Amino acid sequence: MSVEMQHLAINYIALTDSGEHQAHYREALIGRSGAVANLVEQLHLAYNGKPAKGYAAFETEKSPKVALALADWQSGNSDYLGFSRATTDALVQELSQHQLPETGYLLLAHYRYLASEFLLICLLGSKDHFELTEQLELATSRHLDISRMQLAARLDLTEYAVNREQGHYISFIRGRAGRKVADFFLDFLGCAEGTDAKVNSQLVLASVEEYLGAAEFAPEEKTAARRQVFDYCEERAKAGQEVVLAELSAVVDPEQENGFLHYCAEQQLAVAEQFPVEVKELKKLVKFNGTGGGLSLSFDEKLLGERINYDLKTDTLVIKGTPPNLRDQLQRFLQGYSAFEQS
C-alpha cells in the first residue's frame, strides 16, 4: 500500500443523560507513528471495500459549515485541528436536528494515496474485547469497530481542486439503515447526491455489449473482453478511483485502443470521460445469478453455451456436470438417509 498519512483528528460524540448530543474534543491531533499510519490504511481499505456508494457535491442551498471550514483550512485561515472541531460541531447540530441517537468516535483522516489526496470523515462505534493476563486476570480493552463502518464519506481533494464541475468529488456509504441516515449524512456535509455509480455501471454494460456486437467479436473474444473490463473496473473501484473512458477503451479492444472511445462518440452514448462505477452491478459482465422460488443459481458467463445451455422457448437450463460438493449431496440424498448416518 502507498497510503501516506498527513493528519488525523479524533473527537467523541456522546449522548447526555437528558438525551442531548455533546462533543468531547481531543486537544491535539493524533501524532504520526507506524500504528497510526496502519490505522489510516485500515480506514482506507475498509471504506474502499464498501460496495454501495453514492456520489455527491457541495450544494449552495444546504448548510455551508463543512465547506466553509474546509476552505478556511485549505487557505491557511485555520489549522487542521480547527477544521476538525468545526466539522464535529456541524455533525452534532445535524444529529440533534434529525433526532438520531448516533454516537461514537468521529475520525477525520487526511492522507495521500497514489496521485490523489483524500479526506475521509467517518463516525465509528467501538466494541470491548476481553483478554487474560499471565496471572489469569480478566482485562478489557476498547477497539474501534472499523469493520462496521457505515456513516462515512470521502472527499477527493485533488478532484475537488482541479475538476470540481464534474460534481462527484464526494463519495459516501449508502449503508443498510435506509435513506434517512444517508440523507442525514449528506445534510451534515452540506452536499447533494449527483452522479449515480449504479446508473454509470449499467451504461457501461450496455455500451460494451453494443460495441462487442458492432465490432463483430467472436464469442470467445467477447468473453475475454468482458472479463478484462470487469477486472479493470474492479481494480479502479478497490483503489477508490474512477474509471477513465480512454483507459477503458484500450481494455475493451487492445488492438483498436480508441475503438470503443470513438464508438461512444459516434453513437452519442452518454458515457462520461471519467466516472465512478459499482462493482456489484458490473459482475453481470462475467456472471449470471438469480434467486427465486426456492432456487439460487450462479455461474460464470463463459460456461453458457458450453456446460450450460438455455432453451428460451421452454425456459429450461441444462447443466452438464455439477460441482463435486453438490453432486455428493445429491447422491447421498438419493441413496436414502442411511447414507447420511454412515458419513
Coordinates of C-alpha atoms in Angstrom, one line a residue:
M1 CA 0.0 0.0 0.0
S2 CA 1.1 3.6 -0.6
V3 CA -1.3 5.3 1.8
E4 CA 0.6 8.3 3.2
M5 CA -1.0 9.8 6.3
Q6 CA -1.0 13.6 6.7
H7 CA -3.3 14.5 9.5
L8 CA -5.6 12.5 11.8
A9 CA -8.1 14.1 14.3
I10 CA -10.5 12.2 16.6
N11 CA -13.3 13.6 18.6
Y12 CA -16.0 11.8 20.5
I13 CA -19.8 12.4 20.3
A14 CA -21.9 11.2 23.2
L15 CA -25.5 11.5 24.5
T16 CA -26.0 13.2 27.8
D17 CA -28.5 11.9 30.4
S18 CA -31.0 14.3 29.0
G19 CA -30.6 12.8 25.5
E20 CA -28.7 15.7 24.0
H21 CA -25.6 15.2 21.9
Q22 CA -22.3 16.5 23.3
A23 CA -18.9 16.7 21.6
H24 CA -15.7 15.8 23.5
Y25 CA -12.7 17.3 21.7
R26 CA -9.2 16.0 21.7
E27 CA -6.8 18.8 22.5
A28 CA -4.3 17.9 19.8
L29 CA -4.1 15.9 16.6
I30 CA -3.0 12.3 16.7
G31 CA 0.7 12.1 16.3
R32 CA 2.3 10.3 13.5
S33 CA 3.6 6.8 14.1
G34 CA 3.6 3.4 12.5
A35 CA 0.5 2.3 14.3
V36 CA -1.4 5.5 13.3
A37 CA -0.3 5.0 9.7
N38 CA -1.6 1.5 9.9
L39 CA -5.0 2.7 11.2
V40 CA -5.4 5.2 8.4
E41 CA -4.6 2.4 5.9
Q42 CA -7.2 0.2 7.5
L43 CA -9.8 3.0 7.3
H44 CA -8.9 3.5 3.6
L45 CA -9.3 -0.2 2.8
A46 CA -12.5 -0.6 4.8
Y47 CA -14.0 2.3 3.0
N48 CA -13.0 1.1 -0.4
G49 CA -14.4 -2.3 0.5
K50 CA -17.9 -1.0 0.9
P51 CA -19.8 -1.9 -2.2
A52 CA -22.7 0.5 -2.2
K53 CA -21.6 4.1 -2.5
G54 CA -23.3 7.3 -3.6
Y55 CA -21.6 10.4 -5.1
A56 CA -22.2 14.0 -4.3
A57 CA -21.0 17.6 -4.4
F58 CA -21.4 20.6 -2.1
E59 CA -24.8 22.3 -2.5
T60 CA -25.2 26.0 -2.0
E61 CA -28.7 25.6 -0.7
K62 CA -27.6 23.3 2.1
S63 CA -25.6 24.1 5.3
P64 CA -22.2 25.5 4.3
K65 CA -20.5 24.8 7.6
V66 CA -18.3 21.9 6.4
A67 CA -17.5 23.6 3.1
L68 CA -16.5 26.8 4.8
A69 CA -14.4 25.0 7.4
L70 CA -12.7 23.2 4.6
A71 CA -12.0 26.4 2.7
D72 CA -10.6 28.1 5.9
W73 CA -8.2 25.1 6.5
Q74 CA -7.1 24.9 2.8
S75 CA -6.5 28.7 2.7
G76 CA -4.5 28.7 5.9
N77 CA -7.0 30.7 7.9
S78 CA -7.3 27.8 10.4
D79 CA -5.3 24.7 11.1
Y80 CA -6.5 21.1 10.8
L81 CA -7.5 20.9 14.4
G82 CA -9.8 23.9 14.0
F83 CA -11.2 22.3 10.9
S84 CA -11.9 19.1 12.8
R85 CA -13.7 20.9 15.6
A86 CA -15.9 22.9 13.2
T87 CA -16.8 19.7 11.4
T88 CA -17.6 18.0 14.7
D89 CA -19.8 20.9 15.7
A90 CA -21.7 20.6 12.3
L91 CA -22.3 16.9 12.9
V92 CA -23.6 17.4 16.4
Q93 CA -26.0 20.0 15.2
E94 CA -27.3 17.7 12.4
L95 CA -27.7 14.8 14.8
S96 CA -29.7 17.0 17.1
Q97 CA -31.9 18.3 14.3
H98 CA -32.6 14.9 12.9
Q99 CA -33.1 13.5 16.4
L100 CA -30.9 10.5 15.7
P101 CA -29.3 8.5 18.6
E102 CA -26.0 8.1 16.8
T103 CA -22.9 8.4 18.9
G104 CA -19.2 7.4 18.5
Y105 CA -15.8 8.5 17.5
L106 CA -15.6 11.0 14.7
L107 CA -12.3 10.4 12.7
L108 CA -11.1 12.9 10.1
A109 CA -8.2 11.3 8.2
H110 CA -6.3 13.4 5.7
Y111 CA -4.0 11.2 3.6
R112 CA -2.5 10.7 0.1
Y113 CA -2.9 7.6 -1.9
L114 CA -1.1 7.2 -5.3
A115 CA -1.5 10.6 -7.0
S116 CA -4.6 11.8 -5.1
E117 CA -5.2 13.5 -1.8
F118 CA -8.2 12.4 0.3
L119 CA -10.2 13.5 3.3
L120 CA -12.1 10.6 5.0
I121 CA -14.7 11.5 7.6
C122 CA -16.3 8.6 9.5
L123 CA -18.3 8.1 12.7
L124 CA -17.3 4.8 14.2
G125 CA -18.6 2.8 17.1
S126 CA -16.5 0.8 19.5
K127 CA -16.5 -2.7 21.0
D128 CA -14.9 -4.2 24.0
H129 CA -12.5 -7.1 23.8
F130 CA -11.7 -9.4 26.7
E131 CA -8.3 -10.9 27.4
L132 CA -6.5 -12.8 30.1
T133 CA -3.2 -11.6 31.7
E134 CA -0.4 -14.0 32.5
Q135 CA -1.8 -14.1 36.0
L136 CA -5.2 -15.2 34.5
E137 CA -6.8 -11.9 35.5
L138 CA -9.6 -10.7 33.2
A139 CA -8.8 -7.4 31.4
T140 CA -10.8 -5.4 28.8
S141 CA -9.8 -3.1 26.0
R142 CA -11.9 -0.9 23.7
H143 CA -11.4 -1.1 20.0
L144 CA -12.7 1.0 17.1
D145 CA -15.2 -1.0 15.2
I146 CA -13.8 -0.4 11.7
S147 CA -15.4 -3.4 10.1
R148 CA -18.9 -1.9 10.7
M149 CA -18.2 1.4 9.1
Q150 CA -21.5 2.8 7.8
L151 CA -21.6 6.6 8.4
A152 CA -18.7 7.7 6.3
A153 CA -17.8 9.9 3.4
R154 CA -14.6 10.7 1.5
L155 CA -13.7 13.9 -0.3
D156 CA -11.2 13.6 -3.1
L157 CA -9.3 16.8 -2.5
T158 CA -7.4 16.5 -5.8
E159 CA -10.6 16.1 -7.8
Y160 CA -12.2 19.0 -5.8
A161 CA -9.3 21.3 -6.7
V162 CA -8.9 20.5 -10.5
N163 CA -12.2 19.0 -11.6
R164 CA -14.9 20.4 -9.4
E165 CA -17.5 20.9 -12.1
Q166 CA -17.9 17.2 -12.6
G167 CA -19.7 17.1 -9.3
H168 CA -18.7 13.7 -7.9
Y169 CA -15.7 14.5 -5.7
I170 CA -17.5 13.4 -2.6
S171 CA -18.4 9.7 -2.1
F172 CA -20.4 8.3 0.8
I173 CA -21.6 4.9 2.0
R174 CA -25.2 4.3 1.4
G175 CA -25.4 1.8 4.2
R176 CA -28.2 -0.5 5.2
A177 CA -30.1 1.7 7.6
G178 CA -32.2 3.4 4.9
R179 CA -32.4 6.7 3.2
K180 CA -33.0 8.7 6.4
V181 CA -29.4 8.0 7.6
A182 CA -27.9 8.7 4.2
D183 CA -29.9 11.9 3.9
F184 CA -28.7 13.0 7.3
F185 CA -25.1 12.5 6.5
L186 CA -25.5 14.4 3.2
D187 CA -27.1 17.3 5.2
F188 CA -24.3 17.2 7.7
L189 CA -21.7 17.6 4.8
G190 CA -23.9 20.2 3.1
C191 CA -24.0 18.3 -0.2
A192 CA -26.5 16.8 -2.6
E193 CA -26.3 13.5 -4.4
G194 CA -25.3 13.7 -8.0
T195 CA -23.6 11.0 -10.1
D196 CA -25.1 7.6 -9.7
A197 CA -22.5 4.8 -9.9
K198 CA -25.1 2.2 -10.5
V199 CA -26.5 4.0 -13.5
N200 CA -23.0 4.5 -14.8
S201 CA -22.3 0.8 -14.4
Q202 CA -25.5 -0.1 -16.3
L203 CA -24.5 2.3 -19.1
V204 CA -21.0 0.7 -19.3
L205 CA -22.6 -2.8 -19.5
A206 CA -24.9 -1.7 -22.3
S207 CA -22.3 0.2 -24.2
V208 CA -19.6 -2.5 -24.0
E209 CA -22.1 -5.1 -25.3
E210 CA -23.2 -2.8 -28.1
Y211 CA -19.6 -2.3 -29.2
L212 CA -18.7 -6.0 -29.0
G213 CA -21.6 -6.8 -31.3
A214 CA -20.9 -3.9 -33.7
A215 CA -17.2 -4.9 -33.9
E216 CA -18.2 -8.5 -34.6
F217 CA -16.1 -10.0 -31.8
A218 CA -16.1 -13.8 -31.8
P219 CA -17.8 -15.5 -28.8
E220 CA -14.5 -16.3 -27.0
E221 CA -13.3 -12.8 -27.7
K222 CA -16.4 -11.3 -26.1
T223 CA -15.9 -13.5 -23.0
A224 CA -12.3 -12.3 -22.7
A225 CA -13.2 -8.7 -23.3
R226 CA -15.9 -8.8 -20.6
R227 CA -13.5 -10.3 -18.1
Q228 CA -10.9 -7.6 -18.9
V229 CA -13.4 -4.8 -18.5
F230 CA -14.6 -6.2 -15.2
D231 CA -11.1 -6.7 -13.8
Y232 CA -10.1 -3.1 -14.8
C233 CA -13.2 -1.6 -13.2
E234 CA -12.9 -3.6 -10.1
E235 CA -9.3 -2.6 -9.7
R236 CA -10.2 1.1 -10.0
A237 CA -13.1 0.8 -7.6
K238 CA -11.0 -1.0 -5.0
A239 CA -8.4 1.7 -5.2
G240 CA -11.1 4.4 -4.7
Q241 CA -10.5 5.7 -8.2
E242 CA -12.9 6.4 -11.1
V243 CA -12.9 4.7 -14.4
V244 CA -11.3 6.6 -17.2
L245 CA -13.0 6.2 -20.6
A246 CA -9.8 6.3 -22.6
E247 CA -8.3 3.6 -20.5
L248 CA -11.4 1.5 -20.6
S249 CA -11.4 1.8 -24.4
A250 CA -8.0 0.2 -24.5
V251 CA -9.1 -2.6 -22.2
V252 CA -12.2 -3.4 -24.3
D253 CA -10.3 -3.6 -27.5
P254 CA -6.5 -3.7 -27.2
E255 CA -6.0 -4.0 -31.0
Q256 CA -8.1 -0.8 -31.5
E257 CA -7.4 1.1 -28.4
N258 CA -9.6 4.1 -29.4
G259 CA -12.3 1.9 -31.0
F260 CA -14.7 1.9 -28.1
L261 CA -14.0 5.6 -27.4
H262 CA -14.9 6.6 -31.0
Y263 CA -17.9 4.3 -31.0
C264 CA -19.3 6.0 -27.9
A265 CA -18.9 9.4 -29.6
E266 CA -20.3 8.3 -32.9
Q267 CA -23.4 6.7 -31.3
Q268 CA -23.8 9.6 -28.9
L269 CA -23.7 7.3 -25.9
A270 CA -23.8 9.3 -22.7
V271 CA -20.5 7.9 -21.3
A272 CA -18.5 10.5 -19.4
E273 CA -14.7 10.8 -19.8
Q274 CA -14.3 9.8 -16.1
F275 CA -16.9 8.3 -13.8
P276 CA -17.4 6.1 -10.7
V277 CA -18.8 2.6 -11.0
E278 CA -20.4 0.0 -8.8
V279 CA -18.6 -3.3 -8.9
K280 CA -21.6 -5.3 -7.8
E281 CA -23.5 -4.1 -10.9
L282 CA -20.6 -4.9 -13.2
K283 CA -20.5 -8.5 -12.1
K284 CA -23.2 -9.1 -14.7
L285 CA -20.3 -8.9 -17.2
V286 CA -18.8 -12.1 -16.0
K287 CA -21.5 -13.9 -14.0
F288 CA -25.2 -14.9 -14.3
N289 CA -27.0 -15.2 -11.0
G290 CA -30.6 -15.3 -9.7
T291 CA -32.7 -16.3 -6.8
G292 CA -36.4 -17.2 -6.6
G293 CA -38.9 -19.9 -5.9
G294 CA -36.5 -21.8 -3.6
L295 CA -33.8 -21.8 -6.3
S296 CA -30.5 -20.0 -6.3
L297 CA -28.1 -20.2 -9.2
S298 CA -24.8 -18.5 -10.1
F299 CA -22.4 -19.4 -12.8
D300 CA -19.6 -17.8 -14.9
E301 CA -20.7 -16.3 -18.2
K302 CA -18.1 -18.3 -20.1
L303 CA -20.0 -21.6 -19.2
L304 CA -23.1 -20.5 -21.1
G305 CA -23.2 -22.5 -24.4
E306 CA -20.6 -25.0 -23.1
R307 CA -21.5 -26.8 -19.9
I308 CA -24.7 -24.8 -19.5
N309 CA -27.4 -24.4 -22.2
Y310 CA -30.6 -22.3 -22.0
D311 CA -33.7 -23.0 -24.0
L312 CA -35.6 -19.8 -24.4
K313 CA -38.8 -21.4 -25.6
T314 CA -39.2 -23.8 -22.6
D315 CA -37.3 -21.6 -20.1
T316 CA -35.1 -24.5 -19.3
L317 CA -31.4 -24.7 -18.2
V318 CA -29.4 -27.8 -18.9
I319 CA -26.3 -28.2 -16.8
K320 CA -23.7 -30.7 -17.8
G321 CA -21.5 -31.7 -14.8
T322 CA -22.3 -30.5 -11.3
P323 CA -19.9 -29.2 -8.7
P324 CA -18.4 -32.0 -6.6
N325 CA -19.9 -30.9 -3.3
L326 CA -23.4 -30.6 -4.8
R327 CA -23.0 -33.9 -6.6
D328 CA -22.0 -35.6 -3.3
Q329 CA -25.1 -34.1 -1.5
L330 CA -27.4 -35.2 -4.3
Q331 CA -26.0 -38.7 -4.4
R332 CA -26.2 -39.1 -0.6
F333 CA -29.8 -37.8 -0.5
L334 CA -30.9 -40.2 -3.3
Q335 CA -29.3 -43.2 -1.6
G336 CA -31.5 -42.5 1.5
Y337 CA -31.0 -41.2 5.0
S338 CA -28.8 -44.2 5.9
A339 CA -26.0 -42.6 3.7
F340 CA -26.1 -39.5 6.0
E341 CA -25.8 -41.7 9.1
Q342 CA -22.9 -43.6 7.7
S343 CA -21.0 -40.4 6.9

